[in-house]
Short mmCIF file of C-alpha atoms and ligand atoms in Angstrom, two decimals:
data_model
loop_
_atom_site.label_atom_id
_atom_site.label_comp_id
_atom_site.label_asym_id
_atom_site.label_seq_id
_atom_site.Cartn_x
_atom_site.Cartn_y
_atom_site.Cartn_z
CA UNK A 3 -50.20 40.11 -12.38
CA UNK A 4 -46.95 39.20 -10.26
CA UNK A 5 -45.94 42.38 -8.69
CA UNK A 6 -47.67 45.39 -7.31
CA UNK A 7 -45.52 48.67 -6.70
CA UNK A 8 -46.05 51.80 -4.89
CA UNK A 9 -43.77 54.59 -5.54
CA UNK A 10 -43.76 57.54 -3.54
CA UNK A 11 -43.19 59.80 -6.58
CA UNK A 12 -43.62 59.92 -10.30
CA UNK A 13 -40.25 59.68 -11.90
CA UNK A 14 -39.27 56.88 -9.07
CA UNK A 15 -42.46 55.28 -10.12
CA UNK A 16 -40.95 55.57 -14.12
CA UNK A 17 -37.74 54.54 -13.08
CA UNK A 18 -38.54 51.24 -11.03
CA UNK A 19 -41.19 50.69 -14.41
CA UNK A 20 -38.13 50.79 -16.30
CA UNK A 21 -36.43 48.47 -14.41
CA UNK A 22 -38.80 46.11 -14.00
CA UNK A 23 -39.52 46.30 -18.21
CA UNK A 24 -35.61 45.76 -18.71
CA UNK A 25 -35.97 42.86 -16.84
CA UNK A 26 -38.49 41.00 -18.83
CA UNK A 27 -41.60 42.25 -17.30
CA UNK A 28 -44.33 44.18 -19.00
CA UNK A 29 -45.11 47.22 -17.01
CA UNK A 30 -47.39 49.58 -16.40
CA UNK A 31 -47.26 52.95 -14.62
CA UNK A 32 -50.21 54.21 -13.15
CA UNK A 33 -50.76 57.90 -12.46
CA UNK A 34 -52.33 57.23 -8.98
CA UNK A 35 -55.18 54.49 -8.61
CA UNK A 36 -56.42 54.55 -12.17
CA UNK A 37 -60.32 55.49 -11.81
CA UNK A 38 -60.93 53.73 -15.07
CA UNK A 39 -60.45 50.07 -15.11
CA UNK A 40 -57.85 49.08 -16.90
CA UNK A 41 -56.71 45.99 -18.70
CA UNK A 42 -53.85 43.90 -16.86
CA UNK A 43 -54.86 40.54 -18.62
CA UNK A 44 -51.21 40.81 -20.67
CA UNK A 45 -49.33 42.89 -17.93
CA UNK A 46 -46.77 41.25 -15.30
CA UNK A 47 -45.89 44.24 -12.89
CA UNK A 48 -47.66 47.59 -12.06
CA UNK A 49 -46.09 50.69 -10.68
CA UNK A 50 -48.50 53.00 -9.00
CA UNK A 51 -47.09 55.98 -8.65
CA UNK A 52 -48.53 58.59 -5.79
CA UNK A 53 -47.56 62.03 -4.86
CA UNK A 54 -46.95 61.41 -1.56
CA UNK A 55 -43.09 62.02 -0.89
CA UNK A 56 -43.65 65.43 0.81
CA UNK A 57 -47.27 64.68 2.46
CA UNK A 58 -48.18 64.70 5.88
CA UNK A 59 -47.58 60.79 7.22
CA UNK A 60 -51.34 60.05 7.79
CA UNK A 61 -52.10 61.62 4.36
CA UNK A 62 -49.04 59.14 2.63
CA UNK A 63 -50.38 56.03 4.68
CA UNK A 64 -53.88 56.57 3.71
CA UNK A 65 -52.74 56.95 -0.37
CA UNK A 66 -50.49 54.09 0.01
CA UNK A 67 -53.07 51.77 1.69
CA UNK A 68 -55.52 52.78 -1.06
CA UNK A 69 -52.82 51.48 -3.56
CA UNK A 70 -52.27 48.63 -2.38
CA UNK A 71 -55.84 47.50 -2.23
CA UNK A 72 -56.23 47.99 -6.04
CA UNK A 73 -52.93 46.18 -6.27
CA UNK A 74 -54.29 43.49 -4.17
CA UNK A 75 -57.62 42.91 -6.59
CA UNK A 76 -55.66 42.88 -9.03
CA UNK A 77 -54.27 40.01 -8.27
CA UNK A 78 -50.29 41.14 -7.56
CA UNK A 79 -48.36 38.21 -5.68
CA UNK A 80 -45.28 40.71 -4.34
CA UNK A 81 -45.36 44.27 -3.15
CA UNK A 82 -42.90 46.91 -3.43
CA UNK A 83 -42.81 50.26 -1.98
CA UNK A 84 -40.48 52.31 -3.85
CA UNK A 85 -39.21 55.34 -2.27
CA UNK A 86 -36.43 57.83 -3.35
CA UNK A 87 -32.80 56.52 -3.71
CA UNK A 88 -31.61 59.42 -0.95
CA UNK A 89 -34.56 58.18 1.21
CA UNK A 90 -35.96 61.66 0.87
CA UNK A 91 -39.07 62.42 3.15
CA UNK A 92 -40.19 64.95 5.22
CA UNK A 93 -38.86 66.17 8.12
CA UNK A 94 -41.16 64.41 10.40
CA UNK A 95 -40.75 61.44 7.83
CA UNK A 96 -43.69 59.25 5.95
CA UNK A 97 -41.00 56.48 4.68
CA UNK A 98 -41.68 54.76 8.23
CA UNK A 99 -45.57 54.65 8.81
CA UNK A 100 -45.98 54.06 5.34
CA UNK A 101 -43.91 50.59 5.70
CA UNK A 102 -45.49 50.07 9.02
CA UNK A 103 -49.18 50.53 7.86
CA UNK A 104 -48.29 48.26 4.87
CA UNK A 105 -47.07 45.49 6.88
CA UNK A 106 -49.81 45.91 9.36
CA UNK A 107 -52.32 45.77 5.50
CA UNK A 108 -50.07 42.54 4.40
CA UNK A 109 -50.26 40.75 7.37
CA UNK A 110 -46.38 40.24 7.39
CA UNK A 111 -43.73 40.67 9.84
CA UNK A 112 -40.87 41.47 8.20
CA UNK A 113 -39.49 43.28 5.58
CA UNK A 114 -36.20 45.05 4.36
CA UNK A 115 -34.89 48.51 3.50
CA UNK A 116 -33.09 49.28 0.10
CA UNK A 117 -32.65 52.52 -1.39
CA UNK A 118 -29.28 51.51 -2.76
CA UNK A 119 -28.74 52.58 -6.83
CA UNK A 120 -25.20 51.98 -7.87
CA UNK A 121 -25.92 53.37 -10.64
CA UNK A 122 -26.62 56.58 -9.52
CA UNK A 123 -23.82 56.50 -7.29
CA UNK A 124 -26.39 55.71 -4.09
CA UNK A 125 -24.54 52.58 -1.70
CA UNK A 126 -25.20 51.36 1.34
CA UNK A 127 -22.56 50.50 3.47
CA UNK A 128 -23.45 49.20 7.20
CA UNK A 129 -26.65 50.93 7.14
CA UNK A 130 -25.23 54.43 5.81
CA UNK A 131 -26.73 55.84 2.63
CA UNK A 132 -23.44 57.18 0.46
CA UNK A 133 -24.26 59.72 -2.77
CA UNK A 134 -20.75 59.20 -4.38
CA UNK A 135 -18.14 59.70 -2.49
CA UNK A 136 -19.79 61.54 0.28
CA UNK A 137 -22.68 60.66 3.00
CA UNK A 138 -26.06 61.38 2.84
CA UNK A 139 -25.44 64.42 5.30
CA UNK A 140 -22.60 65.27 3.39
CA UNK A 141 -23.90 65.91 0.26
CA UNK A 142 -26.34 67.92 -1.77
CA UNK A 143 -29.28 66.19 -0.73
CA UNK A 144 -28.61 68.42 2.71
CA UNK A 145 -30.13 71.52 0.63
CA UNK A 146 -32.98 69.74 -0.67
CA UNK A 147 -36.04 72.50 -1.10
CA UNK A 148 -38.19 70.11 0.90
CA UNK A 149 -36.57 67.31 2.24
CA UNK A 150 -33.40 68.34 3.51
CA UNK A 151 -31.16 64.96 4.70
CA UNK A 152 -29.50 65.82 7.77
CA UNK A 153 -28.61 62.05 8.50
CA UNK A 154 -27.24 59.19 7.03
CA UNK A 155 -27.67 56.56 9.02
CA UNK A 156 -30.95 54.38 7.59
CA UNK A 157 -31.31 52.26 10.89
CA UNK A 158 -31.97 55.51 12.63
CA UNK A 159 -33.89 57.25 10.25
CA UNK A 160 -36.44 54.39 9.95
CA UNK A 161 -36.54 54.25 13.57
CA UNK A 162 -37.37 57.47 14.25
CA UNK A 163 -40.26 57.58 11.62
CA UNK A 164 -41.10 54.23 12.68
CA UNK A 165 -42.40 52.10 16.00
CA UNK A 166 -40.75 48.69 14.07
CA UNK A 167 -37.87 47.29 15.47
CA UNK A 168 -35.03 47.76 13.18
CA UNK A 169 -32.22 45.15 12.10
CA UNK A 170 -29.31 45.33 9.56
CA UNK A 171 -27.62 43.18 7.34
CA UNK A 172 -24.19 43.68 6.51
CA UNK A 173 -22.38 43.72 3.04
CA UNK A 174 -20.59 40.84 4.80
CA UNK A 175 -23.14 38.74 4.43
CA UNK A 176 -24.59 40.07 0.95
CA UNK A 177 -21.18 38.97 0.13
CA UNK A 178 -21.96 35.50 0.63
CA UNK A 179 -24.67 34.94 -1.10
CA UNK A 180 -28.58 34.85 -1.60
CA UNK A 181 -28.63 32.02 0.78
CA UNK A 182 -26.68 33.48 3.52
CA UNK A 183 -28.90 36.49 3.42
CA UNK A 184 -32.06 34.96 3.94
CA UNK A 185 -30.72 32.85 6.30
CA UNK A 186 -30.02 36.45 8.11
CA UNK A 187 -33.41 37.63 7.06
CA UNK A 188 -35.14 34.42 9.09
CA UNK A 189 -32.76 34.99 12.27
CA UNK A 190 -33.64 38.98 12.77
CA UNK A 191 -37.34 37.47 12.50
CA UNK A 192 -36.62 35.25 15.26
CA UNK A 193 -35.10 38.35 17.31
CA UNK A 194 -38.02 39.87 16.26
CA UNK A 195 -36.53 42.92 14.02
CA UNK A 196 -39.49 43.52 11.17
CA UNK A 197 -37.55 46.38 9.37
CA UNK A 198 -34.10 45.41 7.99
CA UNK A 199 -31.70 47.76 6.38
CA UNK A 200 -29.80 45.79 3.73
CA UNK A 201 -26.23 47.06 2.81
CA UNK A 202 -25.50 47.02 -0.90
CA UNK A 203 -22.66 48.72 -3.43
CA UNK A 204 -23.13 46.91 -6.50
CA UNK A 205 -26.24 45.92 -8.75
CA UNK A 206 -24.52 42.13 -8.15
CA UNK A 207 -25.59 42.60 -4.25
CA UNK A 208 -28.97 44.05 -5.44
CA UNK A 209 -29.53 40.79 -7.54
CA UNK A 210 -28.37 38.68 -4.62
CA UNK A 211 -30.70 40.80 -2.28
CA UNK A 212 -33.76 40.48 -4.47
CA UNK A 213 -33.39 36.60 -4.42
CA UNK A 214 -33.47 36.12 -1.11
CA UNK A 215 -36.13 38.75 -1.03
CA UNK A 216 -38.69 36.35 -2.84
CA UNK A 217 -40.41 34.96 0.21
CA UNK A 218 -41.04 38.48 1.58
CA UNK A 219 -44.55 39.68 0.76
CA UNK A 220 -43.87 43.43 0.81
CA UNK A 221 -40.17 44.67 0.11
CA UNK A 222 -38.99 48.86 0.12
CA UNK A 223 -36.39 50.51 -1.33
CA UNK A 224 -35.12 52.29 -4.51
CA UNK A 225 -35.64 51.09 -8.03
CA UNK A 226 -32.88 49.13 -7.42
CA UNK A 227 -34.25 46.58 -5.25
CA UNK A 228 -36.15 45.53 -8.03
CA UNK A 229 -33.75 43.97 -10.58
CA UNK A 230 -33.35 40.34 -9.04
CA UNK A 231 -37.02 40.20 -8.33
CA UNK A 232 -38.45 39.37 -11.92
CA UNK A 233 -35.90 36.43 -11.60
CA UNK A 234 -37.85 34.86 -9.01
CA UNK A 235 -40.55 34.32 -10.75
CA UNK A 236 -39.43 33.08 -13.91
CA UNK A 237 -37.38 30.50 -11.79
CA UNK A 238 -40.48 29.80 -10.00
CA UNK A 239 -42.01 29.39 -14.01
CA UNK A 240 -44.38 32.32 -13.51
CA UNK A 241 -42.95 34.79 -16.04
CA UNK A 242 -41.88 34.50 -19.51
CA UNK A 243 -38.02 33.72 -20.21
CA UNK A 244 -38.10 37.08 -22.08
CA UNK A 245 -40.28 39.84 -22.23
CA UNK A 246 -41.85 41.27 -25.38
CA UNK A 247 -40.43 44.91 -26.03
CA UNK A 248 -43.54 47.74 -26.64
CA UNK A 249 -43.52 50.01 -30.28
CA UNK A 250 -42.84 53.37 -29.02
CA UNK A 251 -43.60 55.65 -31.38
CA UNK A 252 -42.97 59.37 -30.24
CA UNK A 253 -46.07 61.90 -32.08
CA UNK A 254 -44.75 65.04 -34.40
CA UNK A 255 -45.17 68.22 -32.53
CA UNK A 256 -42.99 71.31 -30.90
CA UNK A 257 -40.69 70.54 -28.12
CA UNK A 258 -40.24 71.91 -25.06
CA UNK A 259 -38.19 71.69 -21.07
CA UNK A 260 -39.91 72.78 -18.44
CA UNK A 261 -37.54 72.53 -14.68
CA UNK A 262 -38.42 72.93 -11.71
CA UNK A 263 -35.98 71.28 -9.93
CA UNK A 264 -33.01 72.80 -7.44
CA UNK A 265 -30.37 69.86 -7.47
CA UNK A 266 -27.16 70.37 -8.91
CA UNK A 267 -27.25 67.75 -11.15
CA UNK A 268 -30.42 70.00 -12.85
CA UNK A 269 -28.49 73.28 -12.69
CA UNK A 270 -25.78 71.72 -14.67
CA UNK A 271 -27.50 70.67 -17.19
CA UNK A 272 -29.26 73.98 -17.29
CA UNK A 273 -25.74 75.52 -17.91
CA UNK A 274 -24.90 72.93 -20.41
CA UNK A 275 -28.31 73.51 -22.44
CA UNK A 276 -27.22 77.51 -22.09
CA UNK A 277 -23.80 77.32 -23.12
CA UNK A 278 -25.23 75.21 -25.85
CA UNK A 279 -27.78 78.21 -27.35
CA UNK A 280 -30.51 76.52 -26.15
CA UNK A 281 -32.85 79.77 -25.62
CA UNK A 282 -33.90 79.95 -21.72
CA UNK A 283 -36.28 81.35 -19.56
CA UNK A 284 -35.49 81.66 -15.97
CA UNK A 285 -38.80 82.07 -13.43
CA UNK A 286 -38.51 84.46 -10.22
CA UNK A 287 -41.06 82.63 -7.30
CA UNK A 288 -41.13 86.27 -6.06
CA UNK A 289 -42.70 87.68 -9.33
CA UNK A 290 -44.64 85.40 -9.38
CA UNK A 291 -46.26 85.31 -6.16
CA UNK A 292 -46.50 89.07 -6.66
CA UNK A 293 -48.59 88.83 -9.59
CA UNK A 294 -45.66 90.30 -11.88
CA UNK A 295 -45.31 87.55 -13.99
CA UNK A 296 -48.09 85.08 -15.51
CA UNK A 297 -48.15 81.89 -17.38
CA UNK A 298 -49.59 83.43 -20.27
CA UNK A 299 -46.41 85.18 -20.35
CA UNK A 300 -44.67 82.11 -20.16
CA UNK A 301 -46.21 80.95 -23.06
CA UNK A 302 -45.77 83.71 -25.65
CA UNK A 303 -42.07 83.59 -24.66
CA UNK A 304 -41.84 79.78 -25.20
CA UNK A 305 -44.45 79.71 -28.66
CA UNK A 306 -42.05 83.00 -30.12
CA UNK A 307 -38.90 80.80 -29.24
CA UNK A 308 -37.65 79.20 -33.03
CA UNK A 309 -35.31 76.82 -31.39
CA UNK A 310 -35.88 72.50 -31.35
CA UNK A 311 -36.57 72.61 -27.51
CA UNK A 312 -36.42 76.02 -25.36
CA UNK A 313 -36.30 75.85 -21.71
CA UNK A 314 -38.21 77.41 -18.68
CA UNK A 315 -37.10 77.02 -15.66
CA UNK A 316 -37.05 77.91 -11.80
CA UNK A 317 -33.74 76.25 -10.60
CA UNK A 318 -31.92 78.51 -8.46
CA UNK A 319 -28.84 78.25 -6.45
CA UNK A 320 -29.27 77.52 -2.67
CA UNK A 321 -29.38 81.15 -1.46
CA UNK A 322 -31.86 81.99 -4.08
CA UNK A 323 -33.59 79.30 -2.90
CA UNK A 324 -33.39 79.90 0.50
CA UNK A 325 -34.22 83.76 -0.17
CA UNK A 326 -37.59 82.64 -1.83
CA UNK A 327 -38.35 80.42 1.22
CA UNK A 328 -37.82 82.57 3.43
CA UNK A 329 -40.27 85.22 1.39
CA UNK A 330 -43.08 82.71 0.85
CA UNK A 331 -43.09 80.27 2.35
CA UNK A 332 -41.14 76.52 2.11
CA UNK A 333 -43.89 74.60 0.95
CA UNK A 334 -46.04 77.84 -0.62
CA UNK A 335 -42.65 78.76 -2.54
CA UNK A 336 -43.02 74.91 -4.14
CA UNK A 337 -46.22 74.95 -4.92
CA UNK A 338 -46.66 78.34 -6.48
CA UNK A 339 -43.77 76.83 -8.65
CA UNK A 340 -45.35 73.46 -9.55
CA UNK A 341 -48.69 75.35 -10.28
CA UNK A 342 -46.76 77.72 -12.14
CA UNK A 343 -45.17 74.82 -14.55
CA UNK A 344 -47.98 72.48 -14.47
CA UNK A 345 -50.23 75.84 -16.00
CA UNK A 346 -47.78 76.48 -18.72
CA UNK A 347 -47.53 72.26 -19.84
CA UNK A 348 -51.09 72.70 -20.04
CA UNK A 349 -51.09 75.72 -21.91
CA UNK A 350 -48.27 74.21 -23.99
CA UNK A 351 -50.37 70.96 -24.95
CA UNK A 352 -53.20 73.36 -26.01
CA UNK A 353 -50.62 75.21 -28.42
CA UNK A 354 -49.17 72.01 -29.99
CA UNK A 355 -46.43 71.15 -27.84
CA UNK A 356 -46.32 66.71 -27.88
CA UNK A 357 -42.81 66.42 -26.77
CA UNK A 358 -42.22 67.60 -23.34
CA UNK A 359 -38.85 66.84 -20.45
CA UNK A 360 -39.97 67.96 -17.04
CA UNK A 361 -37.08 68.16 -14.49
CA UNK A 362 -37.81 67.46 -10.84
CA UNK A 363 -40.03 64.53 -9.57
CA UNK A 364 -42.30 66.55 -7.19
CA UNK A 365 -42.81 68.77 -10.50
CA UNK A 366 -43.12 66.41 -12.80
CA UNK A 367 -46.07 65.24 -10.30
CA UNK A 368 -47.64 68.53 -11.04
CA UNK A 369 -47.30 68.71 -14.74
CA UNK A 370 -48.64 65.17 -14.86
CA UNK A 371 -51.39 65.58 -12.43
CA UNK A 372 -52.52 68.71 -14.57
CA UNK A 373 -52.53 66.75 -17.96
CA UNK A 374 -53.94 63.78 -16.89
CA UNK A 375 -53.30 60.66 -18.83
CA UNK A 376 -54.49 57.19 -17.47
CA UNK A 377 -50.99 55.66 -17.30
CA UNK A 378 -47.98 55.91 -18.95
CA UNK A 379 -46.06 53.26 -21.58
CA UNK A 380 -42.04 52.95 -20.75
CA UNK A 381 -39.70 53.67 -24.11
CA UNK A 382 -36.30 54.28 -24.51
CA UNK A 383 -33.75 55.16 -21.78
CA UNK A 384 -32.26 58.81 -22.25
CA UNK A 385 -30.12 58.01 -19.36
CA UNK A 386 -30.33 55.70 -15.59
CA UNK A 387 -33.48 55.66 -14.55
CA UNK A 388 -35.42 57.92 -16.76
CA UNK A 389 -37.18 57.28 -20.01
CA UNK A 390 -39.11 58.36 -22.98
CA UNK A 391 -42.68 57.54 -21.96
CA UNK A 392 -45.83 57.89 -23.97
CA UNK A 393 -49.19 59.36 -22.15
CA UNK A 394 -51.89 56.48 -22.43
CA UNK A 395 -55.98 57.04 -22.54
CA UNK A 396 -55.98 60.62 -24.17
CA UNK A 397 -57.04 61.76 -27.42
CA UNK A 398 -53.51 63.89 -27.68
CA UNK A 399 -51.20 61.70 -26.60
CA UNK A 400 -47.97 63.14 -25.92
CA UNK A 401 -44.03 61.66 -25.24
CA UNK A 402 -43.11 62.95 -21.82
CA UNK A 403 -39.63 62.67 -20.29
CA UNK A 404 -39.68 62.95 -16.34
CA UNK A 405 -36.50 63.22 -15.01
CA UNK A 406 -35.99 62.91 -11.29
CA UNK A 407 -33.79 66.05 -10.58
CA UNK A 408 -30.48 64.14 -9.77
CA UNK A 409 -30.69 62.28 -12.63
CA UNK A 410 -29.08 62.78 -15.86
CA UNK A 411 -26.26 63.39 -17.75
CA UNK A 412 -24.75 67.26 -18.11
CA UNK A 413 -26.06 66.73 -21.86
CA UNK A 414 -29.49 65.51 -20.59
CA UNK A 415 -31.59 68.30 -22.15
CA UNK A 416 -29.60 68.15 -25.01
CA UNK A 417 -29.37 63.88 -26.35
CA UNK A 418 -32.69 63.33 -25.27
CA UNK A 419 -34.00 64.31 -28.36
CA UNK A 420 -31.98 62.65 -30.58
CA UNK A 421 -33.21 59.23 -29.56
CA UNK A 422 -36.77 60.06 -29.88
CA UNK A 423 -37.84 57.88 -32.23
P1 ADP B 3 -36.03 67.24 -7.33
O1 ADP B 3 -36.40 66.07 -8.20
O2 ADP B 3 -34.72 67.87 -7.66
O3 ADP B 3 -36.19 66.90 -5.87
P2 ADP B 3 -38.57 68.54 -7.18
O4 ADP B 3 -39.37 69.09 -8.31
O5 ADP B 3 -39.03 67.25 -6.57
O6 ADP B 3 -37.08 68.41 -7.69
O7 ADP B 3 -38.48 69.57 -5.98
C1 ADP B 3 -38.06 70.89 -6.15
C2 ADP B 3 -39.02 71.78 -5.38
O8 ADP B 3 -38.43 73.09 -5.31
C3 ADP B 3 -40.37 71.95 -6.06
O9 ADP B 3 -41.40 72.00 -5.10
C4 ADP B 3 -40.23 73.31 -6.75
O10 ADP B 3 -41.46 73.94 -6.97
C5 ADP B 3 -39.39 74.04 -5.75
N1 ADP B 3 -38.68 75.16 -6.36
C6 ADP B 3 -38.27 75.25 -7.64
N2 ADP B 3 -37.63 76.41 -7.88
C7 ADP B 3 -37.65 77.10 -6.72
C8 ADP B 3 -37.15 78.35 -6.31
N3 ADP B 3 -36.50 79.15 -7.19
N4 ADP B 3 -37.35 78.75 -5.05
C9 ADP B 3 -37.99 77.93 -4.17
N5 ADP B 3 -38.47 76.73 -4.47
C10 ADP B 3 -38.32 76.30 -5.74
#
């Protein structure tokens, strides 16, 4: 075991697996600290993924430090904490003592901040997190359900959710080279920065990041900040020149989308999947809470449905959103919802549903944390950052797709199926 990952949330945890499995390494995903023991005698990397994004700070430290002590016996080398790619988190932030606490576990005094994922349109450009074309602030990510971004700036956001002393280093200097950047990383140690945000617009600067990354004990970021750091340790003759690619075979059964995510990126593809015939159910939170609606009801709709893959959802427009909130509840409003569509995957499973795409990662925490498997294998991409996975230590097993809700092409509900093997 090389490296030892914490992600914040499921389908970050997926995607940095994925990454780290493109890159040679065999991976597994955890869901949470397995409470079986598992064997790691073949594996290279392991992604733990918590549910932590939205928790209380002391709650996230405590899961996080819990993590990385089965990460530790198990021998890992490197840590990683992985949050989201728009540094989502809380309003009074967990990003920051998580790192902090971590450190303080590691023993180390410095580390860097990453988020960036070109590919997903997230740069970082002297310490401001861009979505596109647009800041942080700017974009979307400002009507987030429950983790609004009001700021861009990533030096002041980790110092405000943090007491470490916070450094940045330019895409100047990523320009130049891994050599020049840990020659910055070992002179904001000596002016005793421990936190340092690391610009970065291209997977090139992540690569060049990651290598001068490989003396750092514990690293954060997105996904992204992983692709240069399998590299290391083949150069260092610790990992395989290739990796071995897992069978992936997906297991007959009725399909199904289940989405509980707001972002636009969701809602479009919820449009596209309409406009497309896909048949659709939409979920009102207010119903619900009332009593007025039940997953049972849910169910009969979805098991009557003779379509390949009909969808339920609760994505709403902001207002609707906002009207819900406002209602319930923020947090009650979510987790009525995540109950709701964690119930019905259940109740699905029991029916004979094996292929499932959940939309959203704090719902896809939900549906996962209600069926249950050990860990999950990584199969094929469907699109950036999410994959076909396969459920691992159940009798059922079943091929889950959990997409984080900004990720995805407008077709996503559409093409994932056809490369289901
Ligand atoms: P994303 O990946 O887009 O952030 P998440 O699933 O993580 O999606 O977060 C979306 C949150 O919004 C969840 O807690 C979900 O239950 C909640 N939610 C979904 N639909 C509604 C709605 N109509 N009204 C209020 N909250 C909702």
């Amino acid at each position: 075991m090389l490296l030892g990952a914490i992600a914040d949330d499921l389908t970050g945890a997926t995607d940095l697996a994925l990454m780290l499995s493109r890159e040679g390494m065999r991976t597994i995903q955890t869901i949470g600290v397995p409470k079986t023991d598992l064997d790691l005698s073949d594996v290279d990397a392991v992604v733990v993924a918590l549910k932590s994004r939205t928790n209380p700070a002391a709650e996230a430290v405590a899961m996080s430090l819990e993590a990385l002590s089965f990460l530790q016996t198990a021998g890992a080398k490197q840590f990683l904490f992985k949050y989201c790619s728009t540094f989502d988190s809380s309003p009074a932030g967990n990003i920051g003592p998580v790192t902090e606490a971590l450190m303080q576990a590691l023993g180390t005094d410095l580390t860097i901040v990453c988020p960036a994922f070109p590919a997903n349109g997230r740069t970082i450009y002297k310490g401001h997190l861009f979505v596109g074309d647009q800041l942080l602030s700017d974009s979307p990510m400002r009507n987030h359900p429950l983790t609004p971004m009001t700021d861009s700036s990533l030096v002041r956001l980790m110092a405000d959710q943090s007491q470490l002393k916070v450094g940045l280093v330019t895409r100047e200097t990523v320009g130049q080279g891994a050599s020049a950047v840990a020659q910055a990383f070992e002179a904001a140690r000596g002016r005793g920065e421990q936190a340092l945000v690391v610009d970065a617009l291209t997977d090139a600067d992540l690569r060049v990041i990651g290598e001068a990354a490989a003396g750092l004990t514990l690293i954060t970021g997105g996904s992204g900040i992983a692709l240069g750091l399998p590299e290391n340790f083949r150069r260092a003759g610790r990992l395989r020149p290739t990796g071995d690619t897992l069978a992936f075979s997906a297991p007959a059964g009725r399909a199904m989308i289940l989405a509980g995510s707001c972002s636009e990126a969701t809602r479009g593809q919820i449009r596209t999947a309409t406009e497309a015939g896909v048949p659709t159910l939409k979920l009102d939170p207010i119903a619900i809470a009332e009593g007025h609606f039940r997953v049972e009801e849910a169910l009969s709709w979805a098991l009557a449905q003779s379509a390949r893959a009909p969808l339920i959802y609760s994505s709403a427009e902001p207002e609707e959103v906002k009207a819900a909130q406002a209602a319930l509840g923020r947090d009650s409003a979510g987790s009525l919802i995540e109950q709701f569509l964690a119930e019905t995957a259940l109740g699905l499973k029991a029916a004979g549903v094996r292929r499932l795409i959940v939309a959203g990662g704090e719902t896809s925490g939900a549906v996962v944390g209600a069926l249950a498997p050990d860990a999950l294998f990584i199969g094929p991409e469907i699109d950036p950052g999410v994959p076909w996975t396969l459920t691992l230590g159940q009798t059922e097993p079943m091929a889950l797709a959990l997409k984080s809700g900004n990720f995805g092409a407008p077709d996503f509900f559409l093409k994932a199926w056809d490369i289901l093997p």
